[in-house]
PDB file of C-alpha atoms in Angstrom:
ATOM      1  CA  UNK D  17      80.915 108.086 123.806  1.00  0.00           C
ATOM      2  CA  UNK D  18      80.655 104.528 122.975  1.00  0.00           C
ATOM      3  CA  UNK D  19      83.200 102.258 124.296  1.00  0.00           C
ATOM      4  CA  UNK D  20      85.032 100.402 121.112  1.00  0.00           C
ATOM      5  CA  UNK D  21      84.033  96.815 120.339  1.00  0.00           C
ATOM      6  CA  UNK D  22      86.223  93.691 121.106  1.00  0.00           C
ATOM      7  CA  UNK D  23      84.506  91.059 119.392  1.00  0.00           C
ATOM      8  CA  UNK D  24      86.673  87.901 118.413  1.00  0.00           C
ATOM      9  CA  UNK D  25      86.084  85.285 115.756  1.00  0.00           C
ATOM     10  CA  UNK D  26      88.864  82.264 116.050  1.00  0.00           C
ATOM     11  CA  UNK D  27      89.718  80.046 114.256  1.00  0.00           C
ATOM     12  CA  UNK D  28      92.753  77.398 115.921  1.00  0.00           C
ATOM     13  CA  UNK D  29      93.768  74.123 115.000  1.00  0.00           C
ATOM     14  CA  UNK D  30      94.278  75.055 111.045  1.00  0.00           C
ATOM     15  CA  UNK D  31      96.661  72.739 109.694  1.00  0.00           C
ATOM     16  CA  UNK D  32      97.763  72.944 106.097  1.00  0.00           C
ATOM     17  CA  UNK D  33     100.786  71.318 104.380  1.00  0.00           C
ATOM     18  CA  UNK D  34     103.111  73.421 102.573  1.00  0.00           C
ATOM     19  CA  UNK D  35     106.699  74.111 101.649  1.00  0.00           C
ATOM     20  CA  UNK D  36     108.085  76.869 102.930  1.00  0.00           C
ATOM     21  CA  UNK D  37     111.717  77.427 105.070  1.00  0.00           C
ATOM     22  CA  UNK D  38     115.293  79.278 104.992  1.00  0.00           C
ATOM     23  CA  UNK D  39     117.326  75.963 105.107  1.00  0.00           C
ATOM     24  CA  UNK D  40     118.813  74.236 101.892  1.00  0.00           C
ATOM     25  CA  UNK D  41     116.067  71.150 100.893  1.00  0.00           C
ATOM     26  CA  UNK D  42     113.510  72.910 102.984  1.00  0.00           C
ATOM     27  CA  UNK D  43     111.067  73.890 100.014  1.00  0.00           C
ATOM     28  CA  UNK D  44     112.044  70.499  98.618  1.00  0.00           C
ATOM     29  CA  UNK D  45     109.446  68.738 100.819  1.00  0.00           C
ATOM     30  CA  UNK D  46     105.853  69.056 102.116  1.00  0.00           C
ATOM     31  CA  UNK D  47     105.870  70.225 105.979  1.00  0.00           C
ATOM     32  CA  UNK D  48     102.983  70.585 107.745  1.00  0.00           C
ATOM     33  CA  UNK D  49     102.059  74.106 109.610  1.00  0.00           C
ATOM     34  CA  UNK D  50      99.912  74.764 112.449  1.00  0.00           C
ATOM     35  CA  UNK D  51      97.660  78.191 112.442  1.00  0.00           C
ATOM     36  CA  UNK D  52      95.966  79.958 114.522  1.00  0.00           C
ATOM     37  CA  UNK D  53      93.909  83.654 113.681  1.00  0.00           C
ATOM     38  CA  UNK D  54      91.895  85.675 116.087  1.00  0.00           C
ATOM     39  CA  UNK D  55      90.138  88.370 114.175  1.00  0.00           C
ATOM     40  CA  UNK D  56      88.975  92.086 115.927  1.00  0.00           C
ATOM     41  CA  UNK D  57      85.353  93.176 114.510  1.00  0.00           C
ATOM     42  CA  UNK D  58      81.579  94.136 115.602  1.00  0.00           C
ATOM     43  CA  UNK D  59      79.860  91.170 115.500  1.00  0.00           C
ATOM     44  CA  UNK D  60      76.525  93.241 116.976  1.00  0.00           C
ATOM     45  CA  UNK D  61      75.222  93.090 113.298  1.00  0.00           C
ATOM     46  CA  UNK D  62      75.193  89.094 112.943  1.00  0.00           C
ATOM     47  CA  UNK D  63      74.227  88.798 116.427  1.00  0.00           C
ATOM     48  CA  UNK D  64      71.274  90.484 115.756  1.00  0.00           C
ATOM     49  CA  UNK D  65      70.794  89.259 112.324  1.00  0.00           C
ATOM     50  CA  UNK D  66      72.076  85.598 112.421  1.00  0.00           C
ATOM     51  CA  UNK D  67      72.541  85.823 108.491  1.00  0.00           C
ATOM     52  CA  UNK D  68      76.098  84.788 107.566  1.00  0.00           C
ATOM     53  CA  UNK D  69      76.393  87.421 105.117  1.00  0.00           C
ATOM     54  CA  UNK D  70      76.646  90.526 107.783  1.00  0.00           C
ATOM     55  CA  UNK D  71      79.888  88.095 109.677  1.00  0.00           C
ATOM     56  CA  UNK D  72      83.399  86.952 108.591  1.00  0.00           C
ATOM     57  CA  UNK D  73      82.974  84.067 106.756  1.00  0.00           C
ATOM     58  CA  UNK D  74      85.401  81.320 109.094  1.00  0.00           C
ATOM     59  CA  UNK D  75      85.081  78.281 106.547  1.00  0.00           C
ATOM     60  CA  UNK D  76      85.791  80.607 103.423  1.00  0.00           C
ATOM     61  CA  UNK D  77      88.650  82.064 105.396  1.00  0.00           C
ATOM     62  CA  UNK D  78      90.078  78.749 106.496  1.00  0.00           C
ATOM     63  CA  UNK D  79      89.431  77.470 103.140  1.00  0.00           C
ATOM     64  CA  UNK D  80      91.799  81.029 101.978  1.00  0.00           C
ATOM     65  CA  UNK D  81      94.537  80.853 104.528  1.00  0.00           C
ATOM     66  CA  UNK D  82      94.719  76.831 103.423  1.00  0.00           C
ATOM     67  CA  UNK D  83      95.508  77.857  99.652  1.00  0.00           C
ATOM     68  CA  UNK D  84      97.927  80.342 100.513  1.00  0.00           C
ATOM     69  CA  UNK D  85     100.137  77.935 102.698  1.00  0.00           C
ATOM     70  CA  UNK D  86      99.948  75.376 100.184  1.00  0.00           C
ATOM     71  CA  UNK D  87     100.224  76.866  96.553  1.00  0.00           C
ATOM     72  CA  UNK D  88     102.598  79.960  97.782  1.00  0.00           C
ATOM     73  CA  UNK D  89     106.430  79.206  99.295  1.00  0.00           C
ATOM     74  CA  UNK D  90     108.417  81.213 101.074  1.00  0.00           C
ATOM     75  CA  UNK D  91     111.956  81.345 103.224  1.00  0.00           C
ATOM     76  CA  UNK D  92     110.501  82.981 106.117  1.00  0.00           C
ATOM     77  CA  UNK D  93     107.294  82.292 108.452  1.00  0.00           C
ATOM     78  CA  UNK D  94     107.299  85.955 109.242  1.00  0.00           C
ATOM     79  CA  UNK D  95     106.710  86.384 105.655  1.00  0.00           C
ATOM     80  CA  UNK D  96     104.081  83.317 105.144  1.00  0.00           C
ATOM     81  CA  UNK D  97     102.156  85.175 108.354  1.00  0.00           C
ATOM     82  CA  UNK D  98     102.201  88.434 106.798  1.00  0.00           C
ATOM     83  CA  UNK D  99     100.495  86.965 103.625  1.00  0.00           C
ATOM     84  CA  UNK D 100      97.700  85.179 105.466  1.00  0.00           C
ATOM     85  CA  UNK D 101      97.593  88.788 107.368  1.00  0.00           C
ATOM     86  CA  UNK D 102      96.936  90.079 104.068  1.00  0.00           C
ATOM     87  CA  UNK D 103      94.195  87.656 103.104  1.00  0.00           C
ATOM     88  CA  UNK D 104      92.537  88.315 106.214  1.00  0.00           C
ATOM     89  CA  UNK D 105      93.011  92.557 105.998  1.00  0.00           C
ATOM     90  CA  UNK D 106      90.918  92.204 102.644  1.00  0.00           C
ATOM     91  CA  UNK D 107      87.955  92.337 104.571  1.00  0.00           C
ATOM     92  CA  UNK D 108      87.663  95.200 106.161  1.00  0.00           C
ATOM     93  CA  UNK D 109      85.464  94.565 108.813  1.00  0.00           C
ATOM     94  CA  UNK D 110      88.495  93.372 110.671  1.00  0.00           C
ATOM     95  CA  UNK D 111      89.613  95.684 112.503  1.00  0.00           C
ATOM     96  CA  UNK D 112      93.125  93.942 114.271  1.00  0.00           C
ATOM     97  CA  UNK D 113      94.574  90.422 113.902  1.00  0.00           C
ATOM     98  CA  UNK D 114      96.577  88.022 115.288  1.00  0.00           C
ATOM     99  CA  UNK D 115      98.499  85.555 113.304  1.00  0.00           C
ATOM    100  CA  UNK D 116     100.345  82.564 114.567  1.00  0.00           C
ATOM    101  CA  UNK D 117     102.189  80.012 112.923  1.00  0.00           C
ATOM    102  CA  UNK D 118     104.427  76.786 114.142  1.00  0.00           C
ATOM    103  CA  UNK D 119     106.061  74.836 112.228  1.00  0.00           C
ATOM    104  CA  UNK D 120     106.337  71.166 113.040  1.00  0.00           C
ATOM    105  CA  UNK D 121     108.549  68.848 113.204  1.00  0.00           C
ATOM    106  CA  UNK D 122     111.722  71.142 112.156  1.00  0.00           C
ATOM    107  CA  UNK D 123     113.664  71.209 115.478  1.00  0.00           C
ATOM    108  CA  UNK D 124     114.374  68.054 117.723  1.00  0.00           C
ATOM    109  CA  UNK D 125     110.957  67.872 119.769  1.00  0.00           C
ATOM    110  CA  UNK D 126     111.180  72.113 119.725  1.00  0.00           C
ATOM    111  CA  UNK D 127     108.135  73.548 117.973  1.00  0.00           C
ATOM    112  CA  UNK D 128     109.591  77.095 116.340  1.00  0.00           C
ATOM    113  CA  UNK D 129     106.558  79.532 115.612  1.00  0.00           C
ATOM    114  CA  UNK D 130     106.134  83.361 115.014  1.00  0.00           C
ATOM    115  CA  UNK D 131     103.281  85.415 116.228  1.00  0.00           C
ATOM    116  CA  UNK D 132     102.370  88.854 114.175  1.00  0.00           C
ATOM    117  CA  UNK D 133      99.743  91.525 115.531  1.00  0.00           C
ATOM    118  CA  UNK D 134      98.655  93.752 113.627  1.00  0.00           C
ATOM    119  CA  UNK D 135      95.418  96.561 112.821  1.00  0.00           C
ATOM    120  CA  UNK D 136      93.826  96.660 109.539  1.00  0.00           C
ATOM    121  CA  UNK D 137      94.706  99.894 107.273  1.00  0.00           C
ATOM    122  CA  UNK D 138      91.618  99.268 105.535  1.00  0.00           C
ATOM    123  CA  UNK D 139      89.379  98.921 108.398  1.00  0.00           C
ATOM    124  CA  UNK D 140      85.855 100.992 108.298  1.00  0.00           C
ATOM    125  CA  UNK D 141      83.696 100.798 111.237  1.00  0.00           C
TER     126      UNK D 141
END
């Protein structure tokens, strides 16, 4: 039996501008957030192939997560994590995720962030 693929795309250093947070005047202002994804799937296929069309697109996906923390607002970061989860999960090549997201400049010189990992329900190998 074949042992199971751990192939990684990353993408750190995403920073997008959004307004998102629990406390009153929060959503009020732009904030700037701080991303990083790691992405689970066979990358045999492009490795083989070097056509961009049989990989996970990283600039269209940066481009995604980039709309969602701008345009969308939320109280939570657990929540603004679990819709870039989302966007990621609609490909289903992805097999597992990591999320991360700090938000700067909230806390006297502290940098709060929230980390979710999760596998993708829709995920066909």
């Amino acid at each position: 039996m074949e042992a199971p693929r751990l192939d990684v795309i990353e993408i750190s250093g995403l920073r997008a501008h959004g307004r998102h947070g629990a406390s009153p005047g929060e959503r009020d202002r732009v904030q700037p957030f701080d991303v990083h994804v790691r992405l689970e799937t066979d990358l045999r296929a492009p490795q083989d192939s070097d056509d961009l069309a049989d990989t996970i697109d990283y600039d269209l996906l940066h481009r995604q997560l980039c709309i969602i923390i701008k345009e969308r607002s939320y109280a939570l970061l657990e929540r603004l994590a679990g819709a870039l989860m989302d966007e990621i999960f609609r490909d289903a090549r992805v097999s597992a995720a990591e999320v991360s997201i700090s938000k700067l400049r909230i806390l006297d010189g502290a940098t709060p962030a929230v980390m979710l990992r999760r596998k993708n329900p829709r995920f066909s190998a």
